[in-house]
GROMACS .gro file of C-alpha atoms in nm:
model
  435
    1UNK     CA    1   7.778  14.825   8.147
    2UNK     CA    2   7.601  14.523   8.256
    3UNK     CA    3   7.627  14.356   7.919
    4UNK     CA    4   7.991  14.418   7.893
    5UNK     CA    5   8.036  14.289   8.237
    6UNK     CA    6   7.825  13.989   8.137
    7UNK     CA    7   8.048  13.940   7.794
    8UNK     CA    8   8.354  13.994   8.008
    9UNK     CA    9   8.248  13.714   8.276
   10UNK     CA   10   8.155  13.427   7.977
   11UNK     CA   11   8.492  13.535   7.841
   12UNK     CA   12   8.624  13.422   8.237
   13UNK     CA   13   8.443  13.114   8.241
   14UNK     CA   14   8.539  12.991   7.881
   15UNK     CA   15   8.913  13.060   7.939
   16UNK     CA   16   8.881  12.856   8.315
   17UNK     CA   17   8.697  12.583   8.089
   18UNK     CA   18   8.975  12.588   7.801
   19UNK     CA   19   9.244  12.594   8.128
   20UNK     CA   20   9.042  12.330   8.297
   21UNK     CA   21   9.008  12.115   7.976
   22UNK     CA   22   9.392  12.146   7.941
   23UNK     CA   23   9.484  12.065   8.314
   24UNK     CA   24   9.252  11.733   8.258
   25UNK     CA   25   9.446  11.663   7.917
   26UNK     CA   26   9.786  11.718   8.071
   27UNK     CA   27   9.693  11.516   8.341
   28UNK     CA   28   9.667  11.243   8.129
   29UNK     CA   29   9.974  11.273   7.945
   30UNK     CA   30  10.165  11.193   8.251
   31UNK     CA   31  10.178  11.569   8.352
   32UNK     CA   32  10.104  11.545   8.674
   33UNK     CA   33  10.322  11.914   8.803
   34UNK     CA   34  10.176  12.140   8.554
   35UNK     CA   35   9.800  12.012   8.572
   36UNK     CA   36   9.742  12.018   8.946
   37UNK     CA   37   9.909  12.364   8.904
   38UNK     CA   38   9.668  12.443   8.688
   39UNK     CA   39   9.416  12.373   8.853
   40UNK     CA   40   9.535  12.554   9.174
   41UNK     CA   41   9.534  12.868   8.942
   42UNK     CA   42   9.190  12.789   8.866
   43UNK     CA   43   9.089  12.675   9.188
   44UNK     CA   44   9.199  13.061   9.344
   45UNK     CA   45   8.912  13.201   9.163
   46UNK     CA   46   8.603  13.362   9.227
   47UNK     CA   47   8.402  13.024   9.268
   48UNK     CA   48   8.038  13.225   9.215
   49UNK     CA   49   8.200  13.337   8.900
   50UNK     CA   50   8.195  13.058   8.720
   51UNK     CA   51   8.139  12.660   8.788
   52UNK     CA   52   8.469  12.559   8.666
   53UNK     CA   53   8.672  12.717   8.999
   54UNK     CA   54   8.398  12.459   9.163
   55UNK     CA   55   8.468  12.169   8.999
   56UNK     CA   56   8.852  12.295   8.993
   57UNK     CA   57   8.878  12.321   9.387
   58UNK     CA   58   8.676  11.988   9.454
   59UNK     CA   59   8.939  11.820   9.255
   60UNK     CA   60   9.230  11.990   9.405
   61UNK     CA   61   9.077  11.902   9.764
   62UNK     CA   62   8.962  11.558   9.710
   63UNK     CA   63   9.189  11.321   9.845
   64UNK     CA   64   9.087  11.022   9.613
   65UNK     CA   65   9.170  11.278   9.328
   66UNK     CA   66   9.481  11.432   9.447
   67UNK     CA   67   9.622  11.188   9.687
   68UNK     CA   68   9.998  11.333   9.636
   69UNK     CA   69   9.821  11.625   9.810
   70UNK     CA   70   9.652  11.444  10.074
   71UNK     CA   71   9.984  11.287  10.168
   72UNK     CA   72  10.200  11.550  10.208
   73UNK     CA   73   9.890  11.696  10.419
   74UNK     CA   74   9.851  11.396  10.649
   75UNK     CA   75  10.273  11.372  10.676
   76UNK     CA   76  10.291  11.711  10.831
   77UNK     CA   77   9.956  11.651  11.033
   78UNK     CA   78  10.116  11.348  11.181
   79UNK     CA   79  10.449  11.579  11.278
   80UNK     CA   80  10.220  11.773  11.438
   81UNK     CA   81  10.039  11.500  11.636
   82UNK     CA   82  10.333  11.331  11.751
   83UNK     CA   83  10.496  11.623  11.896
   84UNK     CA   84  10.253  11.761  12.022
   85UNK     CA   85  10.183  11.450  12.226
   86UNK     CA   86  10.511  11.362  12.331
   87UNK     CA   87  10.479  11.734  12.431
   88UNK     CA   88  10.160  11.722  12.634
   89UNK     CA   89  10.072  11.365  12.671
   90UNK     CA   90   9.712  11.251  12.724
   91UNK     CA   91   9.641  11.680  12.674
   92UNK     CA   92   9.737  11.690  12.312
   93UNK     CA   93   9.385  11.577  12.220
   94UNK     CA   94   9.234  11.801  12.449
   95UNK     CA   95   9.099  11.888  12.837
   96UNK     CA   96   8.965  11.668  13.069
   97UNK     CA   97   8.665  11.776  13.110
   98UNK     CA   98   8.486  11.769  12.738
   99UNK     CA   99   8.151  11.916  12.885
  100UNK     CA  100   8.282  12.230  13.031
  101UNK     CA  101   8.321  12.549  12.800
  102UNK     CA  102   8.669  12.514  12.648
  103UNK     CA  103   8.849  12.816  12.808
  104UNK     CA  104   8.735  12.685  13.180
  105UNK     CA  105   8.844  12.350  13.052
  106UNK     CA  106   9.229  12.429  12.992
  107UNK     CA  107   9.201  12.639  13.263
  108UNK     CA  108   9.170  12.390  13.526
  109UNK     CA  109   9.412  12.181  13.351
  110UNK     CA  110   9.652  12.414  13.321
  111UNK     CA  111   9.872  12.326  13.627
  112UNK     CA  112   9.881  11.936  13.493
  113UNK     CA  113   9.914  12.061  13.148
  114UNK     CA  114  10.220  12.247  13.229
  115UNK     CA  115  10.359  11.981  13.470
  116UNK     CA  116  10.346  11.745  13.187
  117UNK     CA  117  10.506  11.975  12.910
  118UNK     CA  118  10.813  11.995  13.184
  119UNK     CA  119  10.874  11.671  13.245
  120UNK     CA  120  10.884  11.597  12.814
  121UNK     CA  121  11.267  11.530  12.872
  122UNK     CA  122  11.218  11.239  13.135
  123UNK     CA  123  10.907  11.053  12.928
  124UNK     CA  124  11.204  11.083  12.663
  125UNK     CA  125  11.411  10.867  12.842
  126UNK     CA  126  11.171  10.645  12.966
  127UNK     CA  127  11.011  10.593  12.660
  128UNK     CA  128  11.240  10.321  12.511
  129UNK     CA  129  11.118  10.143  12.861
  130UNK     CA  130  10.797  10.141  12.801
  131UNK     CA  131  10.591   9.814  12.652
  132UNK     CA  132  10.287   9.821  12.479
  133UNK     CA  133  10.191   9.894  12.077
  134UNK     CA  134  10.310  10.278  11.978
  135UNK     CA  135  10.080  10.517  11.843
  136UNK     CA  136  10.093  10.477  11.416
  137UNK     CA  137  10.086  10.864  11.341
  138UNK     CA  138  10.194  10.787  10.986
  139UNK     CA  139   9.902  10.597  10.897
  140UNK     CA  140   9.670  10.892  10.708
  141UNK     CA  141   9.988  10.902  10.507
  142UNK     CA  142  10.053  10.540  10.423
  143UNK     CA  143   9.678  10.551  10.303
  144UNK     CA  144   9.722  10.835  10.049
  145UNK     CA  145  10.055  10.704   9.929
  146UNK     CA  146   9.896  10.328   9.872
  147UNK     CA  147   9.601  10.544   9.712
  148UNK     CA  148   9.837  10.760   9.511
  149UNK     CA  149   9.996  10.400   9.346
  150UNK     CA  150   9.636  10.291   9.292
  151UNK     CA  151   9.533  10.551   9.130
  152UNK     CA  152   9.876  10.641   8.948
  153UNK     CA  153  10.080  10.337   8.876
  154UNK     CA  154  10.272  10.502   8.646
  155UNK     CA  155  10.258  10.866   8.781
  156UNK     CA  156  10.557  11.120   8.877
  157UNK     CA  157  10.615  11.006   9.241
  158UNK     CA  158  10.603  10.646   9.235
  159UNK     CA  159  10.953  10.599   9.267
  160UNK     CA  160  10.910  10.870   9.579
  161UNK     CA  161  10.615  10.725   9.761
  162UNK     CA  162  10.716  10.341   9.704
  163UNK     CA  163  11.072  10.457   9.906
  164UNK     CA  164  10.881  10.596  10.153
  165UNK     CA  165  10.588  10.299  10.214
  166UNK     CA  166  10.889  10.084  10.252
  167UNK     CA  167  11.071  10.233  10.503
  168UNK     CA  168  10.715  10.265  10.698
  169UNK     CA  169  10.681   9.914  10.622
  170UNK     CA  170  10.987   9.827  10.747
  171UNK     CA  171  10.971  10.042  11.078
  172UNK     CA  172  10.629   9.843  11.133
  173UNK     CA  173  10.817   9.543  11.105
  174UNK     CA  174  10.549   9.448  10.832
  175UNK     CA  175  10.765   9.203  10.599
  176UNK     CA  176  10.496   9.098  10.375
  177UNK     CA  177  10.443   9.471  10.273
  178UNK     CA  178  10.810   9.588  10.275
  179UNK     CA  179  10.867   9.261  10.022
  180UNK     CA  180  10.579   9.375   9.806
  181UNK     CA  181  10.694   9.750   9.780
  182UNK     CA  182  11.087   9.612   9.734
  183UNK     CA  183  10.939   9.452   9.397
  184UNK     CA  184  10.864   9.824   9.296
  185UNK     CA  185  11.197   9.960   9.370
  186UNK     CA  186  11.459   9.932   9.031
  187UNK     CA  187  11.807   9.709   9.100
  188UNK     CA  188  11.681   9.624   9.443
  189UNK     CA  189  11.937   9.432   9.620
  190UNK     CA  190  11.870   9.032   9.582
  191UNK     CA  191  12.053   8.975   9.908
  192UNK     CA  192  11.841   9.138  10.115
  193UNK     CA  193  11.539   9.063   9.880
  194UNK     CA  194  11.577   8.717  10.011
  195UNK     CA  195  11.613   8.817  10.385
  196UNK     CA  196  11.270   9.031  10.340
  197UNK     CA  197  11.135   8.686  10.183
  198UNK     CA  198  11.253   8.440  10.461
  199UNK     CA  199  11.116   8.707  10.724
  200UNK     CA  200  10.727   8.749  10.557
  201UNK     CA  201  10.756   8.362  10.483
  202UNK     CA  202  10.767   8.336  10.901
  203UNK     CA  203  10.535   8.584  10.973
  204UNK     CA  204  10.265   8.407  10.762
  205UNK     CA  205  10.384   8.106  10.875
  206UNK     CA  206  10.316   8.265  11.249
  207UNK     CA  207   9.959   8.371  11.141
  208UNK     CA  208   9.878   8.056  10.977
  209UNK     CA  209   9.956   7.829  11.321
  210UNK     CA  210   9.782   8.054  11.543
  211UNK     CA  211   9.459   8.007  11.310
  212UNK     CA  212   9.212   7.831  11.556
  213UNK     CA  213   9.012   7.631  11.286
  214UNK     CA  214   9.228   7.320  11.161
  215UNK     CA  215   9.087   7.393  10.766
  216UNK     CA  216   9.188   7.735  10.812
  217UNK     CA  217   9.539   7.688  10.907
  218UNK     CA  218   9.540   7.365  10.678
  219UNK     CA  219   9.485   7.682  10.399
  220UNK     CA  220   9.721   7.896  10.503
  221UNK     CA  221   9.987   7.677  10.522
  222UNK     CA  222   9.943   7.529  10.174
  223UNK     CA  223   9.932   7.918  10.086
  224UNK     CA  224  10.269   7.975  10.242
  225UNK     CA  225  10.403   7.643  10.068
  226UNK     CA  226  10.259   7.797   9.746
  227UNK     CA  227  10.417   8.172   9.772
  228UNK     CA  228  10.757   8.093   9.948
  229UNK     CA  229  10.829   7.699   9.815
  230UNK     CA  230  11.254   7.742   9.852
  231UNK     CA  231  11.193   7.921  10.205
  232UNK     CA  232  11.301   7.786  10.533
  233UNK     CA  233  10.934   7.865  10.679
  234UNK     CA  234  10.768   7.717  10.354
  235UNK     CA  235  10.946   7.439  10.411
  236UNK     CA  236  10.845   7.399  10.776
  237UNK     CA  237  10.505   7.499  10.679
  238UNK     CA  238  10.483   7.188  10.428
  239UNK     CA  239  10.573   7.008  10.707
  240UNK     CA  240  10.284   7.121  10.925
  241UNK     CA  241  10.022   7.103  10.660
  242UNK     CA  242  10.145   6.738  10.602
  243UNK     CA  243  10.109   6.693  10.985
  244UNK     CA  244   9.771   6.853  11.009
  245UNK     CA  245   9.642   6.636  10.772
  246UNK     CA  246   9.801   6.274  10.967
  247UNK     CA  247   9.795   6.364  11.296
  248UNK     CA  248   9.519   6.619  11.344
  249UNK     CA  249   9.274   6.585  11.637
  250UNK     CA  250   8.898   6.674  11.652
  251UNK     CA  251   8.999   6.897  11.941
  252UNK     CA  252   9.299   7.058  12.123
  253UNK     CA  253   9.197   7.155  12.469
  254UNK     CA  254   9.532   7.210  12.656
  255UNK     CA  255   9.612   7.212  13.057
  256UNK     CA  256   9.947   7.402  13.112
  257UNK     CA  257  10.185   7.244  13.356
  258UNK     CA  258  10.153   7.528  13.542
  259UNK     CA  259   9.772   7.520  13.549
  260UNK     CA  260   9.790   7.136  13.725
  261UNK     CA  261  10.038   7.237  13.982
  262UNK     CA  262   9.837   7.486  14.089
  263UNK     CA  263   9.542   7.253  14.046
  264UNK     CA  264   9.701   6.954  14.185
  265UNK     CA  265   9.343   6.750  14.184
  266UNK     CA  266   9.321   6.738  13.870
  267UNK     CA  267   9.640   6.558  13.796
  268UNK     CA  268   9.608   6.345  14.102
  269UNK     CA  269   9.439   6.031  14.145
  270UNK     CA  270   9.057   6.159  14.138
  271UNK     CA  271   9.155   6.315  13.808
  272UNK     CA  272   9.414   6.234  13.546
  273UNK     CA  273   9.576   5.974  13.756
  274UNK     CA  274   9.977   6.087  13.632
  275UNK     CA  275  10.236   5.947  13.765
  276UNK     CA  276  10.389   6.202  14.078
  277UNK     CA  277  10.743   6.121  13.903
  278UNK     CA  278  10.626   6.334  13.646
  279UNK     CA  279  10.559   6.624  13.829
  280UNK     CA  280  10.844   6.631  14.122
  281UNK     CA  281  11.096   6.842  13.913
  282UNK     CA  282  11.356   6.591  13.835
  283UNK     CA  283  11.461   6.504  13.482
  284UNK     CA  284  11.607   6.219  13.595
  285UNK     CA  285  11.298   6.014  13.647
  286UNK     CA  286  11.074   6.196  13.349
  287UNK     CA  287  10.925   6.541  13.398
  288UNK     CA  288  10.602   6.682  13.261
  289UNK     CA  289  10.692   6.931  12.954
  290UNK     CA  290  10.528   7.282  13.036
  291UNK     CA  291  10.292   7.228  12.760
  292UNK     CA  292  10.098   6.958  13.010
  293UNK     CA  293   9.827   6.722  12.871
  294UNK     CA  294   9.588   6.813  12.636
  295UNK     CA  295   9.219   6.666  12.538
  296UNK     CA  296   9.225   6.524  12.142
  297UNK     CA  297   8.866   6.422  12.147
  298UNK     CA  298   8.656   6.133  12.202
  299UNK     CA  299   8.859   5.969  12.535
  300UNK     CA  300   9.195   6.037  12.434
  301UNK     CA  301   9.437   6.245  12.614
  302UNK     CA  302   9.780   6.313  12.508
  303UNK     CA  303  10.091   6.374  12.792
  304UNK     CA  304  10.393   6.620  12.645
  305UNK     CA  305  10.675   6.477  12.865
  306UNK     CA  306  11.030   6.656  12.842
  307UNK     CA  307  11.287   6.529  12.590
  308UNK     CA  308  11.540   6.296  12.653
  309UNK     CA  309  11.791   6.573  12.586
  310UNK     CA  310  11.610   6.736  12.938
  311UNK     CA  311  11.608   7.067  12.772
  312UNK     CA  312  11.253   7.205  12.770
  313UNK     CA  313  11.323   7.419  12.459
  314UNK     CA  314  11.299   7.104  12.289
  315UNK     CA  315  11.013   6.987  12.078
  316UNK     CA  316  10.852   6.741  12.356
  317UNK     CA  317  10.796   6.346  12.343
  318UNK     CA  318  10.432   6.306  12.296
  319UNK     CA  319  10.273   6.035  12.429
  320UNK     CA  320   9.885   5.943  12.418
  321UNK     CA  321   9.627   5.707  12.599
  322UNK     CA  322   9.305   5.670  12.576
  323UNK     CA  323   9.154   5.703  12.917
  324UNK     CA  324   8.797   5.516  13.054
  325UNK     CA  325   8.485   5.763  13.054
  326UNK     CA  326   8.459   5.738  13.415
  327UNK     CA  327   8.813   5.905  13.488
  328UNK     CA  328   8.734   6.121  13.192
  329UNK     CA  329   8.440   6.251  13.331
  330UNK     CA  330   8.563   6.287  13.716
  331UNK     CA  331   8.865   6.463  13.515
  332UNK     CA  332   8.632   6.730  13.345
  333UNK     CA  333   8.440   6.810  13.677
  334UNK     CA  334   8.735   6.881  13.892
  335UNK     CA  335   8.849   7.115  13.540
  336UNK     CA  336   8.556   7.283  13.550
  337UNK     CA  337   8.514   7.320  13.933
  338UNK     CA  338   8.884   7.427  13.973
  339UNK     CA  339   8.797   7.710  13.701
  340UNK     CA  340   8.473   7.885  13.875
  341UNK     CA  341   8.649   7.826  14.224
  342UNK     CA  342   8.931   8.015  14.057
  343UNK     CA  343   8.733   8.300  13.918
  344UNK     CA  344   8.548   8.337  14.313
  345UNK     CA  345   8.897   8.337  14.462
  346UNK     CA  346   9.037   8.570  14.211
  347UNK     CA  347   8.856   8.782  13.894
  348UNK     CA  348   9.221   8.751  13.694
  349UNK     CA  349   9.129   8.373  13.673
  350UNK     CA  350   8.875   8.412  13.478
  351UNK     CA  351   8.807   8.173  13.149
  352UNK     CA  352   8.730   8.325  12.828
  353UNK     CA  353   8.395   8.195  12.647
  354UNK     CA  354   8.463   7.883  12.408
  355UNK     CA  355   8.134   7.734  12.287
  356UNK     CA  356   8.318   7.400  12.130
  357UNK     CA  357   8.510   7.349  12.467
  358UNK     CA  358   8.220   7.393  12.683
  359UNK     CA  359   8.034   7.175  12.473
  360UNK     CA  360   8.271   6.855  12.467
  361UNK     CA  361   8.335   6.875  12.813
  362UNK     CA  362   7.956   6.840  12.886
  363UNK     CA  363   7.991   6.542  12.630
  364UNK     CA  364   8.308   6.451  12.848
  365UNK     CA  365   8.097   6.475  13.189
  366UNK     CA  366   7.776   6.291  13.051
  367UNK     CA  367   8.014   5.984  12.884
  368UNK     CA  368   7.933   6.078  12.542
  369UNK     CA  369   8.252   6.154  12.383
  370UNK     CA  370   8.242   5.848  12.212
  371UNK     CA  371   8.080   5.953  11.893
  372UNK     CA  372   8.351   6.236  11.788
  373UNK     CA  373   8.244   6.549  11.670
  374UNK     CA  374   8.523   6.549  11.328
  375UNK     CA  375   8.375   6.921  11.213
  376UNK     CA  376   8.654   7.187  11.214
  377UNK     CA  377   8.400   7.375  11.341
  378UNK     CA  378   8.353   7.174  11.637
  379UNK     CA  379   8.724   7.200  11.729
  380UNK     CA  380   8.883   7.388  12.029
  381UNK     CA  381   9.248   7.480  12.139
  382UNK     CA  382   9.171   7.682  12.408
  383UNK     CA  383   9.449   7.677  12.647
  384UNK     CA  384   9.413   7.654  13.102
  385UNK     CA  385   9.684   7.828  13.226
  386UNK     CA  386   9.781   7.932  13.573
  387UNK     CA  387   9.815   8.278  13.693
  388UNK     CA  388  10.116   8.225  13.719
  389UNK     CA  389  10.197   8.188  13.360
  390UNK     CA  390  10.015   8.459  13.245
  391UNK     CA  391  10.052   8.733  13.521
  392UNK     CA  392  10.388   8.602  13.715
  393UNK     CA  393  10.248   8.555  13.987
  394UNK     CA  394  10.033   8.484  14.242
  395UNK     CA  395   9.765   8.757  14.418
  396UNK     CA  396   9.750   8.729  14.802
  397UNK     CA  397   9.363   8.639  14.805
  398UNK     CA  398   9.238   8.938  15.060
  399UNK     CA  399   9.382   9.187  15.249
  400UNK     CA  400   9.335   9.185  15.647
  401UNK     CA  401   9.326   9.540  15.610
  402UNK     CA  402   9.032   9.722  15.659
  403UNK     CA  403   9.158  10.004  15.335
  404UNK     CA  404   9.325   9.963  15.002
  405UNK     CA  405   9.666  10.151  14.923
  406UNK     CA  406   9.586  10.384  14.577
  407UNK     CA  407   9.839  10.461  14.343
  408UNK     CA  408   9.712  10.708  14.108
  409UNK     CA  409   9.936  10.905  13.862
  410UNK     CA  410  10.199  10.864  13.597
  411UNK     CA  411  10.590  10.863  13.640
  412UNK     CA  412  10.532  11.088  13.237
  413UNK     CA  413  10.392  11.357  13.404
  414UNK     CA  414  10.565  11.325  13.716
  415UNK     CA  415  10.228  11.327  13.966
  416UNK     CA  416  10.274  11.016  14.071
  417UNK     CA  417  10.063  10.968  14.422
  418UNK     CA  418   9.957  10.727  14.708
  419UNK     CA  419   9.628  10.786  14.935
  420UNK     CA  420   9.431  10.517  15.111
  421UNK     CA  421   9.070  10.446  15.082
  422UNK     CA  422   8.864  10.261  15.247
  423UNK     CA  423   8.699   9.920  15.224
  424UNK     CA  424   8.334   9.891  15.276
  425UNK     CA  425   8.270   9.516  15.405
  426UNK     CA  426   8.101   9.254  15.204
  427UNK     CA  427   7.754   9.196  15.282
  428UNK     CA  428   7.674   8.910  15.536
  429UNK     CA  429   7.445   8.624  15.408
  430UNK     CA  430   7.155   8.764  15.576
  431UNK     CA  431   7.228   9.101  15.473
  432UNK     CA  432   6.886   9.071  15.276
  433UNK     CA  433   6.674   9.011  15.638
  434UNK     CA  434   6.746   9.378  15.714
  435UNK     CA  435   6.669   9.559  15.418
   0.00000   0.00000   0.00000
C-alpha cells in the first residue's frame, strides 16, 4: 500500500509539473487566460504533496508576477476603503485608543462611531466644500496596472488597463501621464491629443519656474522647449530660458508689498528710502506693484512698480538701482529685526530657514556684497510676506481675557463643541528668584 501510494503521488507531482510546464509555455505564447487558470488549478492543491502547488501558488500570489491579479485586488480594496471612510470617517482605520484591547476600544467609541455613520449624508454635501488634497484610494491599483504594462507590453489587457490609467490620470489632473497613456490608446482623437499636450506643456512649464536653483530651471525649461517646441508654454518657456540666461540675478530675495506696509521702516527713510507716492494707493502718481522690491545681489535692488495700463494683473515695469552699502546695510537690519520682532509678536510670522539668504544679508549688513557670490548654489528667492497675504489677516496680538474660547469637534460628525479653558500667566522676569 505504501508503495502504490508513493507511485500514485510521483504520478501527482509529474502531471502538476507537465501542467505547470504548460501554464509557463502558454504564458508565453500570449495566453495569458488559460495559464493563470492553470495555475489556479494547480495552485488548489495539496501544497505538501508536491513542490509544484508551491511554486504554482507563489506565482499566482505574487503581485510582480500576476499584477492583473493584484489590480483587480487593490480596485476592490480601494471600494472598500473609500466607503468605508466616507462611512465612518477618521474610525474606518480603527479606535482611538490603539493601546486598549480591541473590543474595549470600539466600545468606548461606539457612541462617536455611530454619530458619525449618521451624519454620512451631511459630510456628503459638504464635501464638495471642503479644501485640501483628497485621499488617492486608487493608487495600489494604478501601481499594478503601470506594473502589468511593464511587465506585459503586449499582454491581453493592455488595451483595458491603459483606458483605465487614463481616466485616473485624468481625474488627478496629471496631464503629462494622461498624454503618455493617450499615445497607447488606437485612433486617439488628435484634437484633444493636442489639448492634453498644451495642458502637460504648462504644467512642466509650472514646475520648471518654481525650481529654486537658476541651472535647474534653466534645464527644465530647455527640456520643455525640447518636448513641446509648437506649444504655447514651449514657446513661453523659450522665452524664459532666453531671459534666465540675460537677465538672471545672483539672487532673488523678494519683500511683498504687503510685507513693507506692514513694515513701514523698512521702506521709509532709515531703510529703502521709496518714494511715499509709491505707496499711498493712487495710480495716478505711480503705485508699488504687489510684488514689492526685491534684492538681485551685490547692492542692487530692483522696484516692480504697476503698469502704465494701472491694472496689477499686468506684468509690472521693473525698474533697478543700485543702492550705497550704508542704506543697504541699515536696510537689512531693520529686515531682519522686523522678522524676529514678528515671530515674538506672533508664531504665524515665522521665517522659514534659507542658508543663502541668511548668508548675503550678513554680507549685506557687514558691506561686503560687493564681491558677488555668481554660484547657482549661492542663490535665494525666498519671498517676505505679510500675514496678511498668506493668512488674510491680521491676529489681535493677546487677549485681555484671563481664558481661551475652545472649539473642538467636526461639523462631519456633527460634535461640534465650545468650552473655555483657562490661561495660566506668563512668568514674570524674576520668576527665576523664587524657584
Amino acid at each position: 500500500l505504501d508503495a502504490a501510494a508513493a507511485a500514485r503521488a510521483a504520478t501527482a507531482s509529474e502531471l502538476d509539473a507537465a501542467r505547470f510546464a504548460l501554464a509557463t509555455t502558454q504564458h508565453e505564447q500570449g495566453a495569458e487566460s488559460a495559464a493563470w487558470a492553470a495555475l489556479d488549478r494547480i495552485a488548489s492543491g495539496d501544497p505538501q504533496a508536491t513542490t509544484v502547488a508551491r511554486h504554482a501558488a507563489a506565482l499566482v500570489a505574487s503581485p510582480w508576477q500576476n499584477p492583473d491579479r493584484a489590480f483587480h485586488a487593490e480596485s476592490a480594496r480601494s471600494v472598500r476603503r473609500a466607503v468605508a471612510t466616507e462611512i465612518f470617517g477618521r474610525y474606518a482605520s480603527g479606535p482611538r485608543y490603539r493601546a486598549l484591547p480591541a473590543e474595549v476600544a470600539y466600545l468606548i467609541d461606539a457612541p462617536v462611531i455611530a454619530q458619525t455613520a449618521l451624519s454620512t449624508p451631511f459630510r456628503l454635501l459638504l464635501s464638495p466644500l471642503q479644501g485640501g488634497p483628497r485621499p488617492d484610494w486608487r493608487r495600489g491599483a494604478a501601481i499594478a496596472a503601470y506594473r502589468y504594462l511593464e511587465r506585459f507590453p503586449d499582454g491581453e489587457h493592455v488595451r483595458e488597463r491603459v483606458e483605465w490609467l487614463f481616466e485616473y490620470e485624468e481625474d488627478r489632473e496629471n496631464a503629462l501621464g494622461a498624454l503618455r497613456l493617450a499615445d497607447w490608446i488606437p485612433d486617439f482623437d488628435a484634437e484633444r491629443r493636442a489639448e492634453l499636450a498644451e495642458e502637460a506643456a504648462a504644467q512642466q512649464l509650472d514646475r520648471a519656474v518654481d525650481a529654486r536653483r537658476r541651472d535647474t530651471r534653466a534645464q527644465l525649461l530647455r527640456g520643455v522647449v525640447r518636448e513641446f517646441p509648437d506649444s504655447e508654454a514651449g514657446k513661453q518657456a523659450g522665452l524664459r530660458a532666453r531671459d534666465e540666461r540675460e537677465k538672471g540675478t545672483p539672487q532673488r530675495i523678494r519683500m511683498t508689498r504687503g510685507f513693507l506696509a506692514e513694515n513701514p521702516r523698512i521702506a521709509g527713510p532709515l531703510g529703502l528710502g521709496i518714494d511715499p507716492m509709491l505707496l499711498d494707493g493712487s495710480l495716478h502718481n505711480g503705485e508699488l506693484h504687489d510684488e514689492g522690491v526685491s534684492f538681485l545681489g551685490g547692492r542692487v535692488v530692483e522696484l516692480a512698480l504697476v503698469a502704465q495700463s494701472g491694472e496689477p494683473k499686468d506684468e509690472p515695469e521693473r525698474v533697478r538701482a543700485r543702492v550705497g552699502a550704508e542704506r543697504l546695510a541699515r536696510t537689512v537690519a531693520l529686515l531682519e529685526e522686523s522678522a524676529l520682532l514678528g515671530v515674538e509678536l506672533d508664531a504665524d510670522d515665522a521665517q522659514t530657514v534659507d542658508g543663502s539668504r541668511d548668508l548675503y544679508l550678513e554680507r549685506a549688513r557687514l558691506g561686503l556684497t560687493d564681491e558677488v557670490d555668481a554660484r547657482p548654489t549661492a542663490e535665494s528667492t525666498y519671498v517676505y510676506r505679510g500675514l496678511r497675504e498668506r493668512y488674510g489677516l491680521v491676529r489681535g496680538r493677546e487677549s485681555i481675557l484671563p481664558f481661551d474660547l475652545v472649539l473642538q469637534g467636526s461639523l462631519g460628525e456633527l460634535g461640534l463643541g465650545a468650552f473655555p479653558r483657562w490661561r495660566p500667566p506668563e512668568p514674570t522676569p524674576d520668576a527665576f528668584l523664587y524657584r
